[in-house]
Each structure stands twice: as C-alpha cells, then as structure tokens.
C-alpha cells in the first residue's frame, strides 16, 4: 500500500517508521521541508540502531528505508496513494484545510485518516465534499513501542473503512480497537478514572501526592502513581484533557475536574518539562522525601473488630503480634477495623469502639508489600504509631511491610482509585463506546495497567464492587461514586463485567 503521511513531527515520523517496517511505501511530507529531512534522518537512525541491537537485519533496514519517500509538496498529485494519515497540530481549522487540499490532489479512492487525539472526527470530516472517506486513526507516542491504535469511525464514515484500517494496523504488528467518536475516544477517557480520583483524594487531604503514588504502585500494582504520571504527561496537557472530556460529556460527575489544577497550570508547574510539578526534577532537585521510620511499639496487643476480610488476625498472629480474642478489646489494646467503602469513624460509632484507639486497615489485597492505616480526627498519635509498627511486622522473616498512614475517608485510597478506574470503564461499556474486550486491551496496552479495568473488577467480583460503590455513594453523597447500570445489572445477574451481554437486536 502507498501511504501519504502529512506532518513530519514526532507522531508523523513515528507512524512513518511503523509503516515502512510493516512493508508499506510511505510518502512523508510537511509544509516545512526541513522537518521532512529531520524526520527521515530520525527514522534512519532508529532503524540502524535496531540493526545494531540485532532486532532487524541490515537487508530489512535497507528495504524499509527504500520505502520511505520524502515529498516536498504535501498537495502533490498521488494517483497511487491509497491512504493518507494526517498528523498535524491539534486544531480543527488546520486539519480541515489540510484535508480540503488533499481532496483536490488525490483520487476519490484514497482513504483519509486523522491522528487527532482530542478533536471530533465527525467535525473534521464535515468539511469534506465526501465526509464518508475519513476516519480517525489514533496512534500513541512513541508509535513503534505503543502497540495500540484507536480506529474511530465518524458519523458519516463508510462502513467498510474501519475494518480495513483495523486489518492494516494489525498486519503491521499493532493491535487495533474500534472506538466511537466521543470525547477522549477510549484510552484518554478511561485514564480519567485514576487521575480525577487521585486529585479528589488530594483535595480532601487524605494523603499527599507521594503517599497516594506509593499506594497506587504498591497496593494496586500500577507502574506509576497518578501524580508521577501527570508530571510525565504534563499537567497542562492532563488538565486540558480532563476539562475537555468532562465538558464533552456534559459535566458528568464521574469525570469531574479538580479545583487544584488551574492555578498550578497558570504557575507553570507542569511537571518534568518545566522542572517542577507535583514533584521537583533536575540535577539540583532534592531527593524525594523518605517515609517516616517506624517508631511505635510492635508488641502492643491488638484486637481486630468487625468482619476480618483480610484474615488480619491470622496474618498478624503469624508475624508474632499479640492478637486478642474475645468479644471486646482490653483497655490498652489497639483496635483495627477493615472497612469497605465506609469510614473508620462510622465503624467506631456502629460497633461502640474506643475512638482514640480505633484505626482502619484497608482490606484490599495488596500486590506488593504495603499496608494502609487510616487515622481519624480522634486517633491517639501514640496508638497510630504503635499500630503502624504492628502492621509492619513480617511473618516470613523478610523485610518489614511498608505502612502508609492516611486520613480516614470512605473506602481509603486504594479502594477509591480502583473503584473510579472500574466505574469509568464500565460507563464506557454502558454507552457502547467500545466493547469490553477492546476497553481492557486498550487500557493495558495504552496505559500500562496490570490488567484491564473490567477484568480487574471481575477479580474483586461484580457483587463486591457494587457493594463498594454503593457504600461510597451512600457514605459521601457524591454522585461521582454512583454505580453504573453496567455494574449493577451484572452483579444482580451473576455476569462478569467483561461479558458484553445479549443485545436486544439478537432477540428480535
């Protein structure tokens, strides 16, 4: 296939490298000829590096470079061009102008694809005489490494085009997911669950950015915490995406932005690229602050109250802790409760527990070696320090557990982050913006989560996730925690969250 790529920046040159390695002839062009020269040099250097590392033969490298054709004029006639991929700046008028000129220069048979990450594919296509020839083909940077592509049909896109683009993508070694033309498409939309809830936790002073990141990595198993991720992406970019998706979905509570970001963006605290965001970067940046040392009394007796979801009594006893039996704690014992979607304060009131000595432990099964201790406004600081020491004890003679101390909130940190990730994905499925399988594939490939959000929810169990979200909603009154119909129905019917269900048309 002969492909013309218009735009020789980071995305255009990445798409060009991917396509020539996949066996296609690529005409690479830009309104700036120096950008084309730089892009060709970049692709050559990347392929030569692949040869040096043994990932490509010298012959395959030469053949791929032979298929890369620099083009001086983006609007040159191209009777053999079968596909155009536009990768110019994110501006509706600019993209419409590019496609208008290409429509004049290229045959009617050429399919048009836009690499837009945020603009409506339908609105871009609307400027064409034939809007049916255009679809979205959203790659991620760096293109050769990010092996996922969103195929986005516009409202007028001809039905044969998305399957053809999917076949092209997968023939070149990437995976393709079909997504509705909706704000944020799929990956950017799904990614709002993590960062919006992390910002909400920070708003409530549940923990600081470093503390939330530690829990996200060590309990949920994420590669990066949400605040590290925002600094890497750029807070200016993240805030704009959050706002645009929230506005696009008519102020959906589940996607609500934080008041924290506008001032930080205005102050230039954008993250790594400015040297300072949620954290500080650069050669002179101070080292990240270490967690406070464990200083409490690890031998203080503990009483586990309420439902022992985590098997905490057995776990602590096997680590050598003094665990009390009986119907009530002794006068000096620490009291540990495991709450699911509710607060330690509510548990203390309901169970008649001593507020100063009652603390929370998140029962969400950790993927690493970190436990989370929740303290209330009534907590005795000495009791909290002792509880941290008890929870840090290791049963296997290995290194002690890390223990984060957070402010009491409904669901604690990890539960709320996970609930939001699953909830946003479920709302995408509920709206039929993408299939459950494509949602999970796109999120794992595009965001690097340890599993797809719907499969993650299934690991917890649909009924248990519904219990969590109902408790969060009832405890906080915040509609951001309102359970989706997708989750509610599947929990009631005993279906998996990844089950697409029976569509009505199948029963007609």
XYZ file of C-alpha atoms in Angstrom:
508
model
C 0.000 0.000 0.000
C 1.154 3.548 -0.711
C 0.531 5.806 2.296
C 0.982 9.563 2.436
C 1.738 10.966 5.895
C 1.178 14.691 6.245
C 3.055 16.127 9.208
C 6.647 15.144 9.988
C 6.725 15.866 13.708
C 7.089 13.298 16.483
C 3.876 11.475 15.593
C 4.294 11.638 11.810
C 7.805 10.259 11.825
C 6.803 7.526 14.266
C 3.894 6.474 12.047
C 6.235 6.554 9.039
C 8.730 4.255 10.767
C 5.953 1.858 11.758
C 4.502 1.763 8.223
C 7.755 1.232 6.289
C 8.813 -1.536 8.671
C 5.380 -3.063 8.061
C 6.136 -3.241 4.331
C 4.317 -0.155 3.031
C 5.610 2.668 0.861
C 5.370 5.979 2.705
C 5.369 9.466 1.229
C 6.398 11.674 4.156
C 5.641 15.364 3.772
C 5.255 18.589 5.699
C 4.838 22.263 4.865
C 8.373 22.682 6.269
C 10.918 20.802 4.142
C 13.468 20.846 6.983
C 11.009 18.885 9.129
C 10.868 16.168 6.465
C 14.661 15.971 6.289
C 14.924 15.719 10.082
C 12.200 13.053 10.179
C 13.891 10.904 7.525
C 17.185 11.167 9.410
C 15.422 10.171 12.612
C 13.768 7.117 11.050
C 17.107 6.080 9.539
C 18.841 6.371 12.921
C 16.149 4.336 14.666
C 16.288 1.525 12.095
C 20.093 1.476 12.124
C 20.000 1.232 15.908
C 17.632 -1.721 15.568
C 20.201 -3.412 13.309
C 22.982 -2.741 15.847
C 20.885 -4.345 18.578
C 20.049 -7.376 16.474
C 16.340 -6.618 16.220
C 16.430 -6.121 12.436
C 18.647 -7.394 9.646
C 20.685 -4.984 7.559
C 18.737 -6.068 4.482
C 15.362 -5.393 6.093
C 16.639 -1.995 7.239
C 17.746 -1.045 3.742
C 14.446 -2.230 2.264
C 12.418 -0.249 4.793
C 14.420 2.916 4.158
C 13.949 2.366 0.427
C 10.197 2.539 1.006
C 10.446 5.936 2.745
C 9.889 8.670 0.152
C 10.451 12.321 1.193
C 7.914 14.561 -0.508
C 8.412 18.293 -0.937
C 4.805 19.152 -1.642
C 2.046 17.709 0.602
C -0.514 18.571 -2.070
C 1.294 16.884 -4.963
C -0.810 14.580 -7.139
C -0.719 10.979 -5.973
C -2.696 8.658 -8.198
C -1.386 5.579 -6.370
C -1.950 6.844 -2.810
C -4.398 4.523 -1.047
C -4.325 6.073 2.418
C -3.486 9.463 3.894
C -2.624 9.787 7.587
C -2.730 13.377 8.831
C -0.552 14.206 11.847
C -0.533 18.000 12.022
C -1.222 20.172 15.074
C -4.424 19.731 17.099
C -6.504 22.481 15.530
C -9.794 21.872 13.760
C -9.342 24.586 11.123
C -5.808 23.439 10.302
C -6.862 19.841 9.846
C -9.878 20.823 7.741
C -7.631 22.917 5.492
C -5.162 20.039 5.062
C -7.853 17.561 4.085
C -9.532 20.087 1.786
C -6.307 20.441 -0.212
C -5.718 16.691 -0.219
C -9.226 16.140 -1.546
C -8.308 18.246 -4.552
C -4.972 16.477 -5.136
C -5.708 12.800 -4.550
C -8.095 10.305 -6.163
C -11.530 9.716 -4.683
C -10.437 6.163 -3.809
C -7.863 7.377 -1.235
C -8.986 6.879 2.356
C -8.324 9.760 4.746
C -7.334 9.187 8.380
C -6.714 11.760 11.096
C -4.403 11.080 14.041
C -6.306 13.529 16.223
C -6.207 12.723 19.932
C -8.971 15.074 21.039
C -10.963 16.583 18.172
C -14.198 15.204 16.808
C -13.563 13.003 13.774
C -17.055 13.841 12.517
C -16.394 17.585 12.662
C -13.100 17.200 10.766
C -14.851 15.106 8.093
C -17.733 17.553 7.798
C -15.533 19.996 5.877
C -15.022 17.497 3.023
C -17.130 17.038 -0.077
C -17.142 13.338 0.806
C -17.073 13.001 4.621
C -17.552 9.237 4.275
C -13.911 8.731 3.251
C -12.453 9.921 6.594
C -11.950 8.102 9.905
C -9.778 8.522 12.967
C -6.577 6.512 13.305
C -5.150 7.493 16.684
C -1.610 6.315 17.386
C 0.235 6.830 20.675
C 3.726 8.172 21.192
C 6.244 6.606 20.674
C 4.419 4.867 17.845
C 6.765 1.879 17.309
C 6.614 0.958 21.019
C 2.982 1.779 21.845
C 1.376 -1.129 20.064
C -2.215 0.045 20.256
C -4.180 2.155 17.760
C -7.704 3.538 18.096
C -9.840 3.267 14.960
C -12.598 5.886 15.170
C -15.412 5.992 12.611
C -17.112 9.356 12.296
C -20.866 9.673 11.977
C -20.611 9.570 8.158
C -17.641 7.194 7.719
C -18.320 4.450 5.186
C -18.783 1.105 6.981
C -16.031 -0.698 5.080
C -13.315 1.744 6.158
C -12.900 0.874 9.903
C -12.405 -2.880 9.230
C -9.894 -2.054 6.504
C -7.938 0.223 8.848
C -8.051 -2.438 11.568
C -6.629 -5.005 9.154
C -3.857 -2.597 8.151
C -2.901 -1.859 11.750
C -2.800 -5.498 12.762
C -0.877 -6.551 9.644
C 1.899 -4.226 10.826
C 2.103 -5.768 14.296
C -0.030 -3.380 16.351
C -3.428 -4.030 17.943
C -6.470 -2.034 16.894
C -9.576 -1.171 18.904
C -12.706 0.366 17.394
C -13.999 3.337 19.372
C -16.983 5.650 18.990
C -16.327 9.267 18.075
C -16.788 10.520 21.642
C -14.743 12.897 23.830
C -11.384 11.371 24.704
C -12.103 8.325 22.496
C -11.110 5.304 24.637
C -7.658 5.438 26.259
C -7.769 9.094 27.295
C -11.341 8.685 28.545
C -10.543 5.536 30.548
C -7.459 7.176 32.037
C -9.566 9.859 33.729
C -10.685 7.385 36.394
C -7.269 7.255 38.052
C -6.192 10.893 37.919
C -9.530 12.525 38.758
C -9.939 10.350 41.859
C -6.319 10.947 42.900
C -6.935 14.695 42.691
C -10.156 14.294 44.704
C -8.214 12.439 47.428
C -5.659 15.243 47.485
C -8.435 17.843 47.708
C -9.671 16.071 50.835
C -6.161 15.911 52.355
C -6.379 12.127 52.618
C -2.684 11.851 51.700
C -0.039 13.858 49.871
C 0.910 13.153 46.223
C 3.860 10.934 47.155
C 1.710 8.951 49.581
C -1.065 8.398 47.033
C 1.509 7.333 44.434
C 3.069 4.788 46.814
C -0.312 3.185 47.450
C -1.168 3.167 43.739
C 2.100 1.381 42.939
C 2.434 -0.962 45.906
C -1.194 -1.906 46.587
C -2.763 -1.656 43.121
C 0.352 -2.678 41.200
C 0.451 0.316 38.835
C 3.772 1.102 37.168
C 3.459 4.783 38.028
C 1.411 6.656 40.562
C -1.151 9.171 39.253
C 0.902 12.225 40.255
C 4.080 10.832 38.692
C 2.033 10.163 35.573
C 0.657 13.718 35.478
C 4.191 15.092 35.792
C 5.382 12.863 32.954
C 2.490 13.766 30.651
C 2.483 17.428 31.670
C -0.144 18.880 33.970
C -1.105 21.426 31.322
C -1.933 18.572 28.935
C -3.628 16.464 31.622
C -5.786 19.346 32.868
C -6.881 20.225 29.319
C -7.846 16.612 28.621
C -9.754 16.324 31.913
C -11.672 19.533 31.197
C -12.449 18.688 27.570
C -13.759 15.198 28.359
C -15.830 16.470 31.306
C -17.321 19.220 29.137
C -17.815 16.815 26.221
C -19.896 14.507 28.400
C -21.996 17.435 29.616
C -20.403 17.711 33.069
C -20.708 14.053 34.028
C -19.968 13.853 37.776
C -17.831 10.749 37.371
C -15.367 12.826 35.305
C -15.446 15.997 37.420
C -12.180 18.012 37.338
C -10.385 19.280 40.430
C -10.092 22.897 41.518
C -6.410 22.173 42.257
C -5.135 22.119 38.691
C -5.877 25.565 37.151
C -3.610 27.546 39.488
C -0.796 25.032 39.149
C -1.037 25.207 35.368
C -1.060 29.020 35.490
C 2.033 28.927 37.706
C 3.918 26.798 35.179
C 4.065 23.745 37.454
C 3.625 21.396 34.534
C 5.914 18.550 35.592
C 9.137 17.171 34.172
C 9.257 19.517 31.194
C 9.274 22.604 33.452
C 11.404 21.072 36.204
C 8.637 21.217 38.775
C 5.147 19.789 39.014
C 3.815 17.728 41.864
C 7.480 16.842 42.364
C 10.784 18.588 41.566
C 13.139 17.448 38.782
C 16.604 18.222 37.510
C 20.197 17.737 38.679
C 19.761 20.110 41.616
C 16.395 18.735 42.720
C 16.304 17.394 46.269
C 15.903 13.661 46.705
C 12.341 12.500 47.319
C 11.449 12.609 50.988
C 11.751 9.225 52.653
C 8.830 7.717 54.521
C 8.925 8.305 58.271
C 10.653 5.493 60.181
C 8.551 3.036 62.155
C 8.921 4.031 65.813
C 5.940 2.524 67.628
C 5.582 -0.447 69.940
C 5.174 -3.543 67.753
C 4.335 -5.667 70.819
C 1.244 -3.738 71.842
C -1.785 -6.064 71.826
C -4.315 -5.657 69.010
C -7.996 -6.500 68.674
C -9.492 -6.977 65.207
C -13.093 -5.755 65.241
C -15.875 -6.448 62.775
C -15.516 -8.510 59.601
C -11.982 -9.872 59.161
C -11.930 -9.628 55.364
C -8.149 -9.699 55.119
C -7.683 -12.548 57.604
C -5.843 -9.987 59.666
C -5.998 -11.937 62.909
C -4.154 -14.880 61.372
C -1.713 -12.696 59.437
C -0.683 -10.660 62.476
C -0.514 -13.674 64.778
C 1.790 -15.470 62.339
C 4.038 -12.389 62.402
C 4.339 -12.667 66.188
C 1.892 -9.934 67.149
C -0.248 -10.258 70.265
C -3.784 -10.667 68.914
C -6.625 -10.641 71.426
C -9.630 -12.940 71.261
C -12.965 -12.357 72.908
C -15.950 -10.117 72.356
C -14.256 -6.790 73.157
C -10.765 -5.250 73.318
C -8.872 -4.879 76.565
C -8.307 -1.404 77.988
C -4.909 -0.916 76.342
C -5.338 -2.803 73.081
C -5.229 -1.259 69.637
C -8.463 -1.785 67.710
C -8.179 -2.439 63.959
C -11.189 -2.399 61.622
C -11.353 -3.214 57.926
C -13.853 -1.021 56.100
C -15.127 -1.436 52.543
C -16.481 1.789 51.115
C -17.230 3.286 54.529
C -15.193 5.090 57.201
C -13.373 4.065 60.359
C -15.346 6.743 62.205
C -18.630 5.096 61.191
C -17.355 1.674 62.236
C -16.265 3.009 65.628
C -19.702 4.538 66.184
C -21.641 1.489 64.956
C -19.616 -1.081 66.885
C -19.149 1.012 70.022
C -15.341 1.034 69.757
C -12.982 3.415 71.619
C -12.327 6.265 69.099
C -8.797 7.095 70.281
C -7.568 3.521 69.777
C -9.609 2.532 66.721
C -7.812 2.666 63.376
C -8.524 1.345 59.899
C -6.707 -1.185 57.718
C -7.565 -1.342 54.004
C -8.679 -4.931 53.244
C -7.915 -4.584 49.532
C -5.420 -7.362 48.890
C -2.031 -5.756 48.281
C 0.004 -6.712 45.224
C 3.259 -5.663 46.874
C 4.367 -5.203 50.459
C 2.419 -2.216 51.709
C -0.458 -1.908 54.125
C -2.571 1.212 54.584
C -3.500 2.507 58.029
C -6.315 5.068 58.334
C -6.471 7.505 61.249
C -9.453 9.602 62.335
C -9.515 13.071 63.945
C -9.933 11.288 67.314
C -6.934 8.959 66.904
C -4.310 8.979 69.648
C -0.951 9.616 67.863
C 0.786 7.032 70.049
C -1.848 4.444 69.138
C -1.354 5.211 65.436
C 2.431 4.842 65.733
C 2.019 1.527 67.566
C -0.492 0.259 65.005
C 1.936 1.130 62.223
C 4.656 -0.863 63.976
C 2.353 -3.860 64.419
C 1.282 -3.802 60.759
C 4.913 -3.555 59.640
C 5.750 -6.939 61.170
C 6.670 -9.612 58.609
C 5.574 -13.213 59.031
C 8.194 -14.742 56.767
C 11.303 -13.334 58.399
C 11.780 -10.999 55.445
C 11.793 -7.235 55.222
C 9.095 -5.433 57.212
C 5.980 -4.293 55.436
C 5.773 -0.662 54.405
C 2.814 1.019 56.108
C 1.200 4.197 54.769
C -0.748 6.395 57.168
C -3.686 8.229 55.595
C -6.627 10.292 56.750
C -9.844 8.349 57.260
C -12.084 8.543 54.215
C -14.799 6.339 52.792
C -13.033 3.447 51.099
C -9.486 4.672 51.812
C -7.094 5.427 48.942
C -6.710 2.172 47.010
C -10.416 1.312 47.091
C -11.390 4.709 45.746
C -8.782 4.673 42.988
C -9.786 1.178 41.886
C -13.494 1.954 42.118
C -13.065 5.008 39.897
C -10.976 3.142 37.311
C -13.593 0.369 37.085
C -16.504 2.821 37.137
C -15.246 4.952 34.239
C -14.538 1.830 32.170
C -17.998 0.477 32.967
C -19.571 3.750 31.847
C -17.677 3.481 28.536
C -19.069 -0.029 28.057
C -22.544 1.090 29.128
C -22.566 3.788 26.451
C -21.384 1.244 23.841
C -18.396 3.457 23.036
C -16.237 0.321 22.812
C -16.594 -3.387 23.544
C -15.479 -4.736 26.934
C -12.634 -6.641 25.281
C -11.404 -3.517 23.469
C -11.650 -1.437 26.646
C -9.415 -3.834 28.556
C -7.000 -4.283 25.648
C -6.638 -0.545 25.055
C -6.117 0.296 28.731
C -3.492 -2.371 29.361
C -1.610 -1.513 26.158
C -2.110 2.254 26.264
C -1.888 2.968 29.995
C 0.162 0.039 31.269
C -2.307 -1.031 33.964
C -1.670 -4.512 35.403
C -4.967 -5.679 33.936
C -7.896 -4.211 32.064
C -10.271 -2.288 34.340
C -13.245 -4.575 33.713
C -11.156 -7.712 34.277
C -9.764 -6.016 37.390
C -13.287 -5.508 38.659
C -14.027 -9.168 37.948
C -11.055 -10.188 40.092
C -12.683 -8.367 43.003
C -16.118 -9.631 41.950
C -19.011 -7.675 40.472
C -21.095 -8.034 43.637
C -18.213 -6.877 45.833
C -17.505 -3.911 43.523
C -21.183 -2.961 43.634
C -21.114 -3.113 47.430
C -18.063 -0.827 47.408
C -19.611 1.751 45.087
C -22.966 1.757 46.861
C -21.180 2.283 50.178
C -19.042 5.101 48.766
C -22.132 6.781 47.310
C -24.189 6.368 50.495
C -21.364 7.482 52.779
C -20.251 10.542 50.799
C -23.408 11.526 48.906
C -21.103 12.356 45.982
C -22.616 11.330 42.620
C -19.112 10.630 41.267
C -19.403 7.300 43.157
C -22.845 6.380 41.792
C -22.771 2.768 40.500
C -23.208 2.341 36.772
C -26.040 0.321 35.299
C -23.373 -1.909 33.702
C -22.005 -2.931 37.100
C -25.378 -3.099 38.855
C -27.007 -5.380 36.288
C -24.050 -7.735 36.075
C -23.815 -8.055 39.837
C -27.550 -8.783 40.031
C -27.468 -11.311 37.183
C -24.215 -13.038 38.128
C -22.441 -11.918 34.943
C -18.835 -10.854 34.590
C -18.071 -7.187 33.950
C -16.268 -8.312 30.790
C -19.426 -10.023 29.491
C -20.890 -7.889 26.666
C -24.350 -9.315 27.383
C -27.174 -10.068 24.993
C -28.106 -7.137 22.738
C -31.825 -6.554 22.123
C -31.415 -6.949 18.378
C -30.267 -10.540 18.915
C -33.673 -11.305 20.404
C -35.799 -9.746 17.656
